[in-house]
Amino acid sequence: MSDQYIQVKVQLEQMKALGEDTGRGGDVDAEEQLPASSPAASVSPDPSGIISTSVGSRPRGKVRTKQGKDAQNTGGTHAPDASSRGSVVSAHVWRNSNRQEHERTLHIEGTEKVLQGKSETNGNCVANLASKNNQETRREDGLKPARRRRPVTVDMSKAKTSLEALKISIKQLKWKEFPLGRRAACDIYWHGVSFHENENIVSGQVNKFPGMVEMLRKINLSRAMRTVQELFPDEYDFYPRSWILPEEYQQFSTQIRMVKENDATVNPTFIVKPDGGSQGDGIYLIRDPSDLKLMVGAQAKQGVVQEYIQRPLLIDKLKFDIRLYVLIKSLEPLEIYIAKEGLTRFCTEPYQEPSQKNLSHVFMHLTNYSLNVHSGNFVHSDSQSTGSKRTLSSVLYRLAAKGVDIKKVWSDIIALVIKTIIAVVPELRVYHQADIPPGKPGPTCFQILGFDILLMKNLKPILLEVNSNPSMRIEHEKEVSSGVFEYVPSPVDEEVKVGVIRDTLRLMDPGHMKPSGKSSQLRAGGFEHKEEIPIETETQDRSSDEGALPSLCLKQVYPKYTKQFNYLRLVERIASLFIRFLGVKGNMRLGPTAFRTFIRTCKLSNSNFTMASVDIFYIDSTRRWSGATTDSREAGMGLQAFVEAFYSLASRRFKSLVQRERVLSLLELCEAQLESQSGVEDRRSVSCSRALPRAAKTQTLGPNNGSPAPLRRAASQDNRPHPRLKHRTLRANVEN
Ligand code: ADP
């Protein structure tokens, strides 16, 4: 075993611990493309031993024909080597249970207390608690075996293509599955596509957030990224420059013409993506704005045109991208987990920089599995480190063996994920308060997202897109004879996806949830960001029932890295103001009177900005955005228009500062005004009615909470109720 191998292993172990440091280290410059056939492949041991999280594999023989028949697959070429997998598995279980011996956690039912420590529990601690809780005393003394809690129930009637992976996960957790749904409420609802698949859920948890599908469509994501790029251009330089079609076509065309006129040697390429597209559908490359196909029949095509990354990192001469699974466990407070293992998807034709001749070579430029699987060069492999779909760890191994600082690559990827989520959270909060307003019974939401990331030749990660509905399929289709397809197990997919689903469920286990619950999450609002959010360690909250399970493959990155990233959450604070003035429950747009109320309450009008000019300002602003909304039934000012208006007000008021400081100054001014108003309101309510309890300060600042009564009245009079979100929601039925 070479020194190099040991170095790689140490580096990967450090990476696995996710490097406490997500800050930028020295620049990794791998300007040299990695050689086509890296010797590293031979040095790399089985990567499953490093990041693998599986605890057992399902029987492998099952295949399904496209016609829905089940058949036994008696050892086809794709059957994995069960024995070798088995040995990896047992090593994990042993390691894990060994750890459990030493680090036992005991969750005390009905409380949020967790006893933690060596097998010999701290006597004092137990004695103290025991005096309060006899049942626990008995449990600690071993007089009576701990009562097993009832299994967690999961409604998977809407799980669609996630079903197989979900079933395996539930089996491993020994939970109870309801494949056809259940009359009584379940603890967890697993939806295959969107929040709105079952509108009747009033309790429990659902694996989708309202608005996520809409928010992550290409146009909306590009807008959200642009909004934050205006404040933090350096921090958000990982998203390629994008123009929204058709509205920004002229801008795009003028800018490109100017770039080319300034420097004739520059010949950029652009990638055009339809707004609702997925799996590479409708995507094409262009080198000149005149090549854009703007119309479908008489209708303008909605989409984005984006700077094409011409120099991606190649492995075996092939372009590839990374699919990373990310869990948003909670919106407020924000909690993000990243899966330590992901997938890489390879092109099937050697890469060349774009030229007029190769622009249409999809197998060279697009990494989508759904496209490349139809190429004659696609390699299905049971190994995690070869073939056209590989595990992320196998690729990182390979890079590390070439001397790449993969710890830095990984920490850059974490930063990209956290920043992207920070960019989309403001609008998600608006959707959330509209669909599940505070006080209305509703489920708690969580969601697994699929981040598609490209590594540039210099190793900088670039965000391509975020999928609200990443494919959780663990089989792939195989054409066994002409026109006859079978679904055969895909070990690489199973390895990664079952771990992600199972560990998401473990994190959402209602038996282990902190009692903060939905209402207190929503109360947090945007004004408390300076507060440290307690960090949940991974050994906490895990029950001893989980003894046989491997350690979590999901790693918390937020609030863990709050200190590094919290300053980026400015737009979320603007969203808090917006939500506060929305007034009517279920509304997502601000009417003119509510906007006036905002200006007046925050004391933003003056002799140069009279209330008459406020009205004109409102009309101009909403008119500019009226073409941009996907649903013309929604009148008024949406969040994006409000943020733009806020930036503009900030520029008027604080001319001498740079944009970010202007916005921050205006925010602080508004927040201070609201706080003082709340104080007045509080005092008034105390003198009027001593019987009423004083509202907590945090409550007065939260969305829709504690807004002064006259303010609420004015806001609600102004906002005619708009059609409920049900109709607005796009029923996307795609997964990527
Ligand atoms: P879809 O949702 O249709 O898959 P993507 O945005 O993921 O659309 O793009 C499809 C593929 O095109 C990506 O997997 C990637 O290989 C390639 N791609 C997308 N955007 C860029 C870009 N800006 N530069 C280079 N390649 C890109």
mmCIF file of N, CA and C in Angstrom, residues 575-626:
data_model
loop_
_atom_site.group_PDB
_atom_site.id
_atom_site.type_symbol
_atom_site.label_atom_id
_atom_site.label_comp_id
_atom_site.label_asym_id
_atom_site.label_seq_id
_atom_site.Cartn_x
_atom_site.Cartn_y
_atom_site.Cartn_z
ATOM 1 N N ALA A 575 -38.150 39.470 3.081
ATOM 2 C CA ALA A 575 -39.349 38.617 2.957
ATOM 3 C C ALA A 575 -40.168 38.654 4.246
ATOM 4 N N SER A 576 -39.499 38.764 5.386
ATOM 5 C CA SER A 576 -40.234 38.841 6.659
ATOM 6 C C SER A 576 -41.095 40.103 6.707
ATOM 7 N N LEU A 577 -40.526 41.207 6.203
ATOM 8 C CA LEU A 577 -41.318 42.445 6.149
ATOM 9 C C LEU A 577 -42.522 42.247 5.241
ATOM 10 N N PHE A 578 -42.239 41.662 4.081
ATOM 11 C CA PHE A 578 -43.281 41.452 3.076
ATOM 12 C C PHE A 578 -44.417 40.611 3.668
ATOM 13 N N ILE A 579 -44.066 39.511 4.299
ATOM 14 C CA ILE A 579 -45.076 38.599 4.856
ATOM 15 C C ILE A 579 -45.883 39.318 5.934
ATOM 16 N N ARG A 580 -45.194 40.109 6.693
ATOM 17 C CA ARG A 580 -45.864 40.818 7.779
ATOM 18 C C ARG A 580 -46.969 41.742 7.262
ATOM 19 N N PHE A 581 -46.712 42.356 6.099
ATOM 20 C CA PHE A 581 -47.699 43.304 5.574
ATOM 21 C C PHE A 581 -48.708 42.664 4.624
ATOM 22 N N LEU A 582 -48.549 41.360 4.354
ATOM 23 C CA LEU A 582 -49.496 40.700 3.446
ATOM 24 C C LEU A 582 -50.921 40.738 3.974
ATOM 25 N N GLY A 583 -51.034 40.557 5.270
ATOM 26 C CA GLY A 583 -52.358 40.690 5.883
ATOM 27 C C GLY A 583 -53.231 39.457 5.768
ATOM 28 N N VAL A 584 -53.862 39.265 4.635
ATOM 29 C CA VAL A 584 -54.853 38.196 4.524
ATOM 30 C C VAL A 584 -54.170 36.839 4.412
ATOM 31 N N LYS A 585 -54.668 35.903 5.203
ATOM 32 C CA LYS A 585 -54.081 34.565 5.170
ATOM 33 C C LYS A 585 -54.251 33.953 3.787
ATOM 34 N N GLY A 586 -53.250 33.297 3.319
ATOM 35 C CA GLY A 586 -53.347 32.636 2.028
ATOM 36 C C GLY A 586 -52.943 33.549 0.881
ATOM 37 N N ASN A 587 -52.677 34.802 1.170
ATOM 38 C CA ASN A 587 -52.318 35.733 0.109
ATOM 39 C C ASN A 587 -50.809 35.705 -0.141
ATOM 40 N N MET A 588 -50.445 36.003 -1.381
ATOM 41 C CA MET A 588 -49.017 36.036 -1.699
ATOM 42 C C MET A 588 -48.597 37.358 -2.309
ATOM 43 N N ARG A 589 -49.552 38.261 -2.432
ATOM 44 C CA ARG A 589 -49.227 39.537 -3.081
ATOM 45 C C ARG A 589 -49.696 40.721 -2.257
ATOM 46 N N LEU A 590 -48.925 41.758 -2.338
ATOM 47 C CA LEU A 590 -49.199 42.957 -1.561
ATOM 48 C C LEU A 590 -50.031 43.928 -2.407
ATOM 49 N N GLY A 591 -51.166 44.368 -1.868
ATOM 50 C CA GLY A 591 -51.987 45.360 -2.575
ATOM 51 C C GLY A 591 -51.448 46.763 -2.334
ATOM 52 N N PRO A 592 -52.002 47.774 -3.037
ATOM 53 C CA PRO A 592 -51.474 49.141 -2.921
ATOM 54 C C PRO A 592 -51.595 49.721 -1.514
ATOM 55 N N THR A 593 -52.708 49.414 -0.829
ATOM 56 C CA THR A 593 -52.864 49.988 0.520
ATOM 57 C C THR A 593 -51.878 49.351 1.498
ATOM 58 N N ALA A 594 -51.673 48.054 1.327
ATOM 59 C CA ALA A 594 -50.704 47.372 2.203
ATOM 60 C C ALA A 594 -49.307 47.941 1.962
ATOM 61 N N PHE A 595 -49.005 48.250 0.715
ATOM 62 C CA PHE A 595 -47.691 48.826 0.413
ATOM 63 C C PHE A 595 -47.561 50.210 1.054
ATOM 64 N N ARG A 596 -48.645 50.999 0.966
ATOM 65 C CA ARG A 596 -48.641 52.316 1.615
ATOM 66 C C ARG A 596 -48.437 52.160 3.115
ATOM 67 N N THR A 597 -49.126 51.161 3.663
ATOM 68 C CA THR A 597 -49.013 50.939 5.113
ATOM 69 C C THR A 597 -47.572 50.608 5.491
ATOM 70 N N PHE A 598 -46.953 49.811 4.641
ATOM 71 C CA PHE A 598 -45.542 49.473 4.881
ATOM 72 C C PHE A 598 -44.683 50.746 4.886
ATOM 73 N N ILE A 599 -44.904 51.599 3.865
ATOM 74 C CA ILE A 599 -44.101 52.827 3.754
ATOM 75 C C ILE A 599 -44.337 53.725 4.968
ATOM 76 N N ARG A 600 -45.614 53.830 5.347
ATOM 77 C CA ARG A 600 -45.949 54.727 6.446
ATOM 78 C C ARG A 600 -45.412 54.187 7.776
ATOM 79 N N THR A 601 -45.643 52.903 7.990
ATOM 80 C CA THR A 601 -45.222 52.313 9.268
ATOM 81 C C THR A 601 -43.706 52.397 9.433
ATOM 82 N N CYS A 602 -43.010 52.183 8.337
ATOM 83 C CA CYS A 602 -41.549 52.217 8.438
ATOM 84 C C CYS A 602 -41.002 53.632 8.246
ATOM 85 N N LYS A 603 -41.913 54.592 8.129
ATOM 86 C CA LYS A 603 -41.549 56.016 8.013
ATOM 87 C C LYS A 603 -40.580 56.251 6.849
ATOM 88 N N LEU A 604 -40.959 55.747 5.677
ATOM 89 C CA LEU A 604 -40.069 55.873 4.523
ATOM 90 C C LEU A 604 -40.471 57.023 3.588
ATOM 91 N N SER A 605 -41.628 57.640 3.868
ATOM 92 C CA SER A 605 -42.001 58.754 2.984
ATOM 93 C C SER A 605 -41.460 60.058 3.575
ATOM 94 N N ASN A 606 -41.257 61.007 2.727
ATOM 95 C CA ASN A 606 -40.793 62.327 3.165
ATOM 96 C C ASN A 606 -41.175 63.342 2.078
ATOM 97 N N SER A 607 -40.629 64.546 2.172
ATOM 98 C CA SER A 607 -41.058 65.565 1.203
ATOM 99 C C SER A 607 -40.641 65.203 -0.223
ATOM 100 N N ASN A 608 -39.569 64.411 -0.343
ATOM 101 C CA ASN A 608 -39.151 63.995 -1.691
ATOM 102 C C ASN A 608 -39.878 62.755 -2.167
ATOM 103 N N PHE A 609 -40.501 62.059 -1.247
ATOM 104 C CA PHE A 609 -41.173 60.803 -1.589
ATOM 105 C C PHE A 609 -42.536 60.812 -0.887
ATOM 106 N N THR A 610 -43.425 61.592 -1.478
ATOM 107 C CA THR A 610 -44.741 61.783 -0.857
ATOM 108 C C THR A 610 -45.582 60.525 -1.042
ATOM 109 N N MET A 611 -46.709 60.474 -0.346
ATOM 110 C CA MET A 611 -47.553 59.299 -0.476
ATOM 111 C C MET A 611 -48.110 59.188 -1.898
ATOM 112 N N ALA A 612 -48.250 60.316 -2.576
ATOM 113 C CA ALA A 612 -48.713 60.252 -3.968
ATOM 114 C C ALA A 612 -47.645 59.577 -4.827
ATOM 115 N N SER A 613 -46.374 59.926 -4.563
ATOM 116 C CA SER A 613 -45.332 59.260 -5.370
ATOM 117 C C SER A 613 -45.166 57.794 -4.967
ATOM 118 N N VAL A 614 -45.523 57.482 -3.739
ATOM 119 C CA VAL A 614 -45.484 56.071 -3.320
ATOM 120 C C VAL A 614 -46.449 55.257 -4.189
ATOM 121 N N ASP A 615 -47.632 55.829 -4.409
ATOM 122 C CA ASP A 615 -48.626 55.116 -5.233
ATOM 123 C C ASP A 615 -48.117 54.907 -6.659
ATOM 124 N N ILE A 616 -47.486 55.944 -7.194
ATOM 125 C CA ILE A 616 -46.958 55.820 -8.571
ATOM 126 C C ILE A 616 -45.829 54.778 -8.599
ATOM 127 N N PHE A 617 -45.011 54.845 -7.591
ATOM 128 C CA PHE A 617 -43.900 53.890 -7.464
ATOM 129 C C PHE A 617 -44.440 52.455 -7.434
ATOM 130 N N TYR A 618 -45.527 52.258 -6.675
ATOM 131 C CA TYR A 618 -46.139 50.921 -6.566
ATOM 132 C C TYR A 618 -46.660 50.459 -7.933
ATOM 133 N N ILE A 619 -47.363 51.371 -8.602
ATOM 134 C CA ILE A 619 -47.955 50.999 -9.904
ATOM 135 C C ILE A 619 -46.850 50.651 -10.907
ATOM 136 N N ASP A 620 -45.808 51.468 -10.955
ATOM 137 C CA ASP A 620 -44.688 51.209 -11.888
ATOM 138 C C ASP A 620 -44.072 49.856 -11.612
ATOM 139 N N SER A 621 -43.847 49.631 -10.347
ATOM 140 C CA SER A 621 -43.161 48.412 -9.951
ATOM 141 C C SER A 621 -43.980 47.162 -10.290
ATOM 142 N N THR A 622 -45.264 47.179 -9.958
ATOM 143 C CA THR A 622 -46.090 45.984 -10.229
ATOM 144 C C THR A 622 -46.297 45.810 -11.735
ATOM 145 N N ARG A 623 -46.354 46.927 -12.455
ATOM 146 C CA ARG A 623 -46.550 46.823 -13.910
ATOM 147 C C ARG A 623 -45.341 46.128 -14.552
ATOM 148 N N ARG A 624 -44.158 46.511 -14.078
ATOM 149 C CA ARG A 624 -42.939 45.893 -14.627
ATOM 150 C C ARG A 624 -42.943 44.377 -14.437
ATOM 151 N N TRP A 625 -43.520 43.951 -13.330
ATOM 152 C CA TRP A 625 -43.492 42.520 -13.016
ATOM 153 C C TRP A 625 -44.715 41.768 -13.516
ATOM 154 N N SER A 626 -45.715 42.500 -14.011
ATOM 155 C CA SER A 626 -46.959 41.800 -14.345
ATOM 156 C C SER A 626 -46.742 40.769 -15.443
#
